[in-house]
Amino acid sequence: MTKTFHIVVLGGDGIGPEVCDQSVRLLQQMQPHLDGVEFHLDPHDVGVGEYQRSGEALPDSAFEACLASDAVLLGAMGLPNVRYPNGKEIAPQLDLRERLQLYGGVRPIQLFHESDTPLKNYGAGDIDFVLVRESTEGLFYGRDAVADLSADEATNQLRISRQASERVCRLSFELARRRGGKKKVSLIDKANVLSTMVYFRHIFDEVAKDFPDVTAEHIYVDAMALFMVRRPHDFDVMVTENMFGDILSDLAAGIVGGMGMAPSGDIGDNAAVFQPSHGSAPDIAGRSLANPIAMHLSTAMMLDWLDHPEAKRGAEALKAAVADVLSDPNQRTADMGGKLSTVEITDRIARSLDRQLQSQGSTA
């Protein structure tokens, strides 16, 4: 029996549509090689363009489609020069995280070639960890507050709840267990200063008791910024608050080649959105200069999350194809010092993907 997965595709703004289109192309290419799996791709207009057209950045019809889908594939959203009347950027991806309760921002960081890192003495596979960012509260909880620019102060609320903390910590320990290897979870907090972080650490330690086979440790966020550069090979899975995760994930991307190499998945109990960690980069939009690797790796994450043997086979083939192409340091886009366009590097990944799928054979 064929399993049809309903995939909502949100290209978004700036470079979002062009990188998303290339990943959709790879999905369509692999489908005939997968037994008993079909992808029903359902595109919707969401983001700045839709806001300018209809006044709604995330129309109800698009949200309902996301709610009913098996997964959502998202390019990038928002443009810095288009804002709401309150001065904030348009960011429907944040609305999706909160409304769908996508509490786990899972951001894998992997080095594919020694030439891609500014760090010394690291080669392919030597940097391989996952940052898990709690994505529904933390300091972002107060993001709807509007500052009175004539007042003497402005404040934001940082919220840490038991429910959100337990579920993101549990997700992190489960991920470390599945990854094998070091089987370690590092809590990144600021418990020496903030009472909210003391509480977060308490919840983390409670959850850790259910995973005696996984090592648990605590690291202050400022120290982690140092350790991520000095000894990234020591880490496996990290879990942290929303704002800390937002900042550290960019640093993490920087040690493996930049934002174009950083995939992500926003995971909930009943829904998930997969997107590159980078923004919409309007300065290079429409010129086929964008690095699509993060988008392709996010697509592989989606296939793995769908939890079907053939979808997982597609995920492994896509990751292997990306690794194959990146094993040659001459095959890079402009952001990494190369000359390949968005389409050209995807062409090479597509050729490798065919070879990977043909060599694997069916598991159905």
Short mmCIF file of C-alpha atoms in Angstrom, two decimals:
data_model
loop_
_atom_site.label_atom_id
_atom_site.label_comp_id
_atom_site.label_asym_id
_atom_site.label_seq_id
_atom_site.Cartn_x
_atom_site.Cartn_y
_atom_site.Cartn_z
CA MET A 1 0.00 0.00 0.00
CA THR A 2 1.29 3.44 -0.96
CA LYS A 3 1.75 5.99 1.79
CA THR A 4 1.06 9.55 0.66
CA PHE A 5 2.64 12.31 2.69
CA HIS A 6 1.03 15.74 2.56
CA ILE A 7 3.89 18.25 2.51
CA VAL A 8 3.03 21.94 2.72
CA VAL A 9 5.63 24.05 0.90
CA LEU A 10 6.13 27.66 2.03
CA GLY A 11 8.76 29.31 -0.16
CA GLY A 12 8.49 32.61 1.68
CA ASP A 13 10.60 35.66 0.86
CA GLY A 14 13.95 36.65 -0.61
CA ILE A 15 16.03 33.59 -1.42
CA GLY A 16 13.45 31.35 0.24
CA PRO A 17 11.55 30.35 -2.92
CA GLU A 18 14.66 29.61 -4.97
CA VAL A 19 16.32 27.34 -2.40
CA CYS A 20 12.99 25.71 -1.60
CA ASP A 21 12.32 25.04 -5.29
CA GLN A 22 15.64 23.23 -5.57
CA SER A 23 14.82 20.96 -2.62
CA VAL A 24 11.38 20.28 -4.05
CA ARG A 25 13.11 19.29 -7.27
CA LEU A 26 15.23 16.73 -5.36
CA LEU A 27 12.12 15.37 -3.62
CA GLN A 28 10.41 14.90 -6.97
CA GLN A 29 13.52 13.27 -8.37
CA MET A 30 13.82 10.72 -5.58
CA GLN A 31 10.14 9.76 -5.40
CA PRO A 32 10.20 7.20 -8.29
CA HIS A 33 13.09 5.45 -6.52
CA LEU A 34 11.13 5.02 -3.28
CA ASP A 35 8.68 2.12 -3.03
CA GLY A 36 5.26 2.77 -1.54
CA VAL A 37 5.85 6.46 -0.85
CA GLU A 38 4.39 9.51 -2.55
CA PHE A 39 4.78 13.19 -1.72
CA HIS A 40 1.77 15.42 -2.22
CA LEU A 41 3.35 18.88 -2.39
CA ASP A 42 1.00 21.70 -1.42
CA PRO A 43 2.44 25.22 -1.96
CA HIS A 44 1.08 28.26 -0.13
CA ASP A 45 1.98 31.95 -0.17
CA VAL A 46 3.14 33.08 3.26
CA GLY A 47 5.40 35.92 4.34
CA VAL A 48 6.05 39.52 3.33
CA GLY A 49 4.72 39.15 -0.22
CA GLU A 50 1.42 37.78 1.07
CA TYR A 51 1.26 40.46 3.77
CA GLN A 52 1.65 43.19 1.14
CA ARG A 53 -1.00 41.55 -1.04
CA SER A 54 -3.65 40.60 1.51
CA GLY A 55 -2.64 42.14 4.82
CA GLU A 56 -2.05 38.67 6.33
CA ALA A 57 1.48 37.23 6.55
CA LEU A 58 0.08 33.84 7.58
CA PRO A 59 -3.40 33.43 6.06
CA ASP A 60 -5.83 31.11 7.83
CA SER A 61 -5.92 28.84 4.78
CA ALA A 62 -2.15 28.35 4.90
CA PHE A 63 -2.17 27.73 8.65
CA GLU A 64 -4.98 25.19 8.35
CA ALA A 65 -3.02 23.40 5.62
CA CYS A 66 0.06 23.29 7.88
CA LEU A 67 -2.08 21.97 10.72
CA ALA A 68 -3.43 19.16 8.53
CA SER A 69 -0.10 18.29 6.88
CA ASP A 70 2.41 15.58 7.65
CA ALA A 71 5.21 18.15 7.55
CA VAL A 72 6.00 21.66 6.38
CA LEU A 73 8.96 22.63 4.19
CA LEU A 74 9.84 26.31 4.52
CA GLY A 75 12.36 28.45 2.63
CA ALA A 76 12.86 31.72 4.53
CA MET A 77 10.52 34.50 5.65
CA GLY A 78 10.74 38.19 6.35
CA LEU A 79 12.45 41.21 4.79
CA PRO A 80 14.24 43.74 6.99
CA ASN A 81 12.74 46.75 5.21
CA VAL A 82 9.12 45.58 5.48
CA ARG A 83 7.70 45.74 9.00
CA TYR A 84 4.49 45.76 10.95
CA PRO A 85 3.21 49.17 12.15
CA ASN A 86 4.80 48.48 15.57
CA GLY A 87 8.25 48.35 13.94
CA LYS A 88 8.84 44.60 14.20
CA GLU A 89 9.83 42.40 11.28
CA ILE A 90 7.25 40.12 9.74
CA ALA A 91 8.05 36.64 11.02
CA PRO A 92 5.22 34.14 10.48
CA GLN A 93 7.67 31.31 11.13
CA LEU A 94 7.57 32.33 14.80
CA ASP A 95 3.77 32.26 14.72
CA LEU A 96 3.92 28.73 13.30
CA ARG A 97 6.22 27.58 16.10
CA GLU A 98 3.94 28.95 18.77
CA ARG A 99 0.57 28.01 17.25
CA LEU A 100 1.70 24.48 16.33
CA GLN A 101 3.63 24.12 19.61
CA LEU A 102 6.89 23.31 17.84
CA TYR A 103 8.91 23.34 21.02
CA GLY A 104 12.10 21.67 19.79
CA GLY A 105 14.31 23.71 17.46
CA VAL A 106 16.67 20.94 16.33
CA ARG A 107 19.78 22.29 14.58
CA PRO A 108 22.39 19.75 13.46
CA ILE A 109 25.92 21.05 12.94
CA GLN A 110 28.28 18.94 10.84
CA LEU A 111 31.62 19.67 9.19
CA PHE A 112 31.86 18.19 5.70
CA HIS A 113 35.39 19.30 4.74
CA GLU A 114 38.37 20.82 6.51
CA SER A 115 38.35 23.80 4.14
CA ASP A 116 34.91 24.89 5.41
CA THR A 117 35.92 25.69 8.99
CA PRO A 118 37.97 28.62 10.33
CA LEU A 119 39.18 26.32 13.12
CA LYS A 120 42.50 24.51 12.96
CA ASN A 121 42.97 20.75 12.81
CA TYR A 122 39.37 19.75 12.12
CA GLY A 123 38.38 17.53 9.21
CA ALA A 124 35.19 15.99 7.86
CA GLY A 125 33.06 14.57 10.67
CA ASP A 126 35.23 15.93 13.49
CA ILE A 127 32.52 18.49 14.32
CA ASP A 128 29.15 16.77 14.65
CA PHE A 129 26.68 17.94 17.27
CA VAL A 130 23.06 19.06 17.58
CA LEU A 131 21.80 22.22 19.24
CA VAL A 132 18.24 21.95 20.55
CA ARG A 133 16.54 25.28 21.17
CA GLU A 134 13.32 25.57 23.15
CA SER A 135 11.23 27.50 20.64
CA THR A 136 7.93 28.48 22.27
CA GLU A 137 8.88 30.65 25.24
CA GLY A 138 12.09 31.87 26.94
CA LEU A 139 12.92 35.49 26.18
CA PHE A 140 10.88 35.29 22.97
CA TYR A 141 7.78 34.88 25.14
CA GLY A 142 7.58 38.65 25.44
CA ARG A 143 8.03 39.34 21.73
CA ASP A 144 4.53 40.81 21.35
CA ALA A 145 5.21 43.57 23.87
CA VAL A 146 5.31 47.03 22.31
CA ALA A 147 7.85 49.51 23.63
CA ASP A 148 6.73 53.00 24.58
CA LEU A 149 9.52 54.99 22.94
CA SER A 150 8.77 58.03 25.10
CA ALA A 151 9.05 56.09 28.37
CA ASP A 152 12.09 55.86 30.62
CA GLU A 153 12.45 52.09 30.24
CA ALA A 154 11.37 49.04 28.30
CA THR A 155 11.15 45.47 29.58
CA ASN A 156 10.57 41.98 28.20
CA GLN A 157 9.43 38.90 30.06
CA LEU A 158 11.45 35.67 30.08
CA ARG A 159 9.23 32.67 30.72
CA ILE A 160 10.35 29.14 31.59
CA SER A 161 7.53 26.66 32.25
CA ARG A 162 7.69 23.13 33.55
CA GLN A 163 5.80 21.70 30.56
CA ALA A 164 7.98 23.36 27.92
CA SER A 165 11.20 22.56 29.76
CA GLU A 166 10.34 18.92 30.36
CA ARG A 167 9.40 18.23 26.76
CA VAL A 168 12.43 19.93 25.20
CA CYS A 169 14.81 18.24 27.65
CA ARG A 170 13.21 14.88 27.01
CA LEU A 171 13.51 15.41 23.26
CA SER A 172 17.21 16.19 23.71
CA PHE A 173 17.94 13.07 25.76
CA GLU A 174 16.03 10.90 23.31
CA LEU A 175 17.99 12.42 20.45
CA ALA A 176 21.31 11.74 22.20
CA ARG A 177 20.24 8.14 22.78
CA ARG A 178 19.34 7.68 19.10
CA ARG A 179 22.55 9.27 17.88
CA GLY A 180 24.67 6.81 19.84
CA GLY A 181 28.27 7.98 19.94
CA LYS A 182 28.98 10.17 22.94
CA LYS A 183 25.40 9.93 24.30
CA LYS A 184 25.76 13.22 26.14
CA VAL A 185 23.39 16.15 26.69
CA SER A 186 24.77 19.54 27.72
CA LEU A 187 22.38 22.05 29.28
CA ILE A 188 23.33 25.60 28.30
CA ASP A 189 22.01 28.09 30.85
CA LYS A 190 22.82 31.12 33.02
CA ALA A 191 21.85 29.62 36.35
CA ASN A 192 24.50 31.63 38.21
CA VAL A 193 22.52 34.82 37.53
CA LEU A 194 18.90 34.15 36.51
CA SER A 195 16.29 32.41 38.67
CA THR A 196 14.53 31.22 35.51
CA MET A 197 17.70 29.34 34.58
CA VAL A 198 17.93 27.79 38.05
CA TYR A 199 14.43 26.47 37.44
CA PHE A 200 15.33 25.26 33.92
CA ARG A 201 18.34 23.41 35.35
CA HIS A 202 16.17 21.79 38.02
CA ILE A 203 13.78 20.44 35.38
CA PHE A 204 16.71 19.25 33.24
CA ASP A 205 18.16 17.32 36.18
CA GLU A 206 14.80 15.70 36.88
CA VAL A 207 14.46 14.52 33.26
CA ALA A 208 18.07 13.29 33.22
CA LYS A 209 17.19 10.70 35.86
CA ASP A 210 15.05 8.89 33.27
CA PHE A 211 18.09 8.50 30.99
CA PRO A 212 20.81 6.88 33.12
CA ASP A 213 22.63 5.73 29.98
CA VAL A 214 23.10 9.34 28.78
CA THR A 215 25.64 11.68 30.37
CA ALA A 216 24.20 15.02 31.54
CA GLU A 217 26.22 18.18 32.17
CA HIS A 218 25.67 21.92 32.77
CA ILE A 219 27.53 24.73 31.00
CA TYR A 220 26.99 28.48 31.33
CA VAL A 221 26.09 30.10 28.03
CA ASP A 222 29.06 32.49 28.01
CA ALA A 223 31.44 29.59 28.61
CA MET A 224 29.70 27.64 25.85
CA ALA A 225 30.43 30.42 23.36
CA LEU A 226 34.12 29.83 24.13
CA PHE A 227 33.99 26.03 24.21
CA MET A 228 32.13 25.83 20.91
CA VAL A 229 35.15 27.44 19.26
CA ARG A 230 37.89 25.84 21.37
CA ARG A 231 36.60 22.25 21.58
CA PRO A 232 33.49 21.62 19.48
CA HIS A 233 34.45 17.95 19.16
CA ASP A 234 33.55 17.39 22.83
CA PHE A 235 29.81 17.96 22.34
CA ASP A 236 26.93 15.78 21.24
CA VAL A 237 23.51 17.31 22.02
CA MET A 238 23.01 20.72 23.62
CA VAL A 239 19.71 22.04 24.93
CA THR A 240 19.02 25.66 25.78
CA GLU A 241 16.55 28.52 26.09
CA ASN A 242 15.11 30.25 23.03
CA MET A 243 17.31 33.36 22.83
CA PHE A 244 20.50 31.55 23.83
CA GLY A 245 19.77 28.98 21.14
CA ASP A 246 19.12 31.67 18.55
CA ILE A 247 22.55 33.18 19.17
CA LEU A 248 24.57 29.99 19.62
CA SER A 249 23.15 28.36 16.50
CA ASP A 250 24.63 31.14 14.35
CA LEU A 251 27.99 30.71 16.04
CA ALA A 252 27.76 26.98 15.49
CA ALA A 253 27.00 27.49 11.79
CA GLY A 254 30.05 29.73 11.53
CA ILE A 255 32.43 26.94 12.51
CA VAL A 256 31.23 24.62 9.71
CA GLY A 257 30.97 27.04 6.79
CA GLY A 258 28.23 29.53 7.55
CA MET A 259 24.46 29.82 7.61
CA GLY A 260 24.14 28.15 4.23
CA MET A 261 25.31 24.92 5.88
CA ALA A 262 22.90 25.01 8.82
CA PRO A 263 19.64 23.03 8.56
CA SER A 264 16.92 22.97 11.18
CA GLY A 265 13.69 21.32 12.16
CA ASP A 266 11.08 22.80 14.49
CA ILE A 267 9.57 19.73 16.11
CA GLY A 268 6.34 19.30 18.04
CA ASP A 269 4.36 16.29 19.20
CA ASN A 270 2.00 16.42 16.23
CA ALA A 271 3.61 18.74 13.67
CA ALA A 272 6.99 19.81 12.32
CA VAL A 273 8.43 22.55 10.12
CA PHE A 274 11.78 22.14 8.36
CA GLN A 275 13.78 25.09 7.14
CA PRO A 276 17.33 26.38 6.76
CA SER A 277 18.57 28.42 9.69
CA HIS A 278 19.48 31.35 7.44
CA GLY A 279 17.31 34.34 6.65
CA SER A 280 15.83 35.63 3.41
CA ALA A 281 19.00 37.45 2.18
CA PRO A 282 17.16 39.88 -0.11
CA ASP A 283 20.45 41.35 -1.40
CA ILE A 284 21.14 38.18 -3.42
CA ALA A 285 17.56 37.04 -4.08
CA GLY A 286 16.72 36.00 -7.62
CA ARG A 287 20.36 35.73 -8.74
CA SER A 288 20.93 31.99 -8.09
CA LEU A 289 23.73 32.86 -5.67
CA ALA A 290 22.18 31.38 -2.53
CA ASN A 291 23.65 28.28 -0.92
CA PRO A 292 20.88 25.62 -0.95
CA ILE A 293 22.75 23.06 1.20
CA ALA A 294 20.96 24.00 4.43
CA MET A 295 17.63 23.69 2.63
CA HIS A 296 18.57 20.27 1.24
CA LEU A 297 19.73 19.02 4.63
CA SER A 298 16.51 20.34 6.19
CA THR A 299 14.62 18.31 3.59
CA ALA A 300 16.58 15.24 4.63
CA MET A 301 15.62 15.95 8.24
CA MET A 302 11.98 16.08 7.16
CA LEU A 303 12.22 12.75 5.37
CA ASP A 304 13.76 11.15 8.42
CA TRP A 305 11.08 12.63 10.70
CA LEU A 306 8.30 11.16 8.54
CA ASP A 307 9.43 7.84 9.99
CA HIS A 308 8.73 5.59 7.01
CA PRO A 309 11.48 3.13 5.91
CA GLU A 310 11.51 4.43 2.35
CA ALA A 311 11.39 8.08 3.40
CA LYS A 312 14.31 7.37 5.73
CA ARG A 313 16.14 5.75 2.81
CA GLY A 314 15.56 8.92 0.82
CA ALA A 315 16.95 10.96 3.71
CA GLU A 316 20.11 8.87 3.90
CA ALA A 317 20.58 9.08 0.13
CA LEU A 318 20.17 12.85 0.14
CA LYS A 319 22.61 13.32 3.03
CA ALA A 320 25.10 11.02 1.29
CA ALA A 321 24.73 12.98 -1.95
CA VAL A 322 25.41 16.27 -0.18
CA ALA A 323 28.46 14.80 1.56
CA ASP A 324 29.69 13.38 -1.76
CA VAL A 325 29.52 16.75 -3.51
CA LEU A 326 31.05 18.63 -0.57
CA SER A 327 33.95 16.18 -0.36
CA ASP A 328 35.42 18.22 -3.25
CA PRO A 329 36.25 21.71 -1.87
CA ASN A 330 35.97 23.15 -5.38
CA GLN A 331 32.25 22.49 -5.37
CA ARG A 332 30.96 25.46 -3.38
CA THR A 333 28.66 28.45 -3.77
CA ALA A 334 29.85 32.05 -3.50
CA ASP A 335 29.24 32.36 0.26
CA MET A 336 31.91 29.70 0.78
CA GLY A 337 34.36 31.07 -1.76
CA GLY A 338 33.14 29.00 -4.71
CA LYS A 339 31.66 29.76 -8.12
CA LEU A 340 28.69 27.41 -8.37
CA SER A 341 25.17 28.79 -8.56
CA THR A 342 22.21 27.56 -6.54
CA VAL A 343 21.10 25.46 -9.49
CA GLU A 344 24.56 24.20 -10.43
CA ILE A 345 25.41 22.78 -7.01
CA THR A 346 21.96 21.19 -6.86
CA ASP A 347 22.59 19.67 -10.30
CA ARG A 348 25.64 17.92 -8.87
CA ILE A 349 23.77 16.79 -5.79
CA ALA A 350 20.98 15.48 -8.03
CA ARG A 351 23.41 13.35 -10.04
CA SER A 352 24.93 11.94 -6.87
CA LEU A 353 21.46 11.36 -5.42
CA ASP A 354 20.55 9.11 -8.35
CA ARG A 355 23.70 7.08 -7.77
CA GLN A 356 23.02 6.81 -4.03
CA LEU A 357 19.44 5.62 -4.53
CA GLN A 358 20.38 3.11 -7.20
CA SER A 359 23.13 1.63 -5.04
CA GLN A 360 20.90 1.36 -1.95
CA GLY A 361 17.98 -0.50 -3.46
CA SER A 362 14.55 -0.81 -1.87
CA THR A 363 13.89 -1.65 1.77
CA ALA A 364 10.11 -1.85 1.45
#
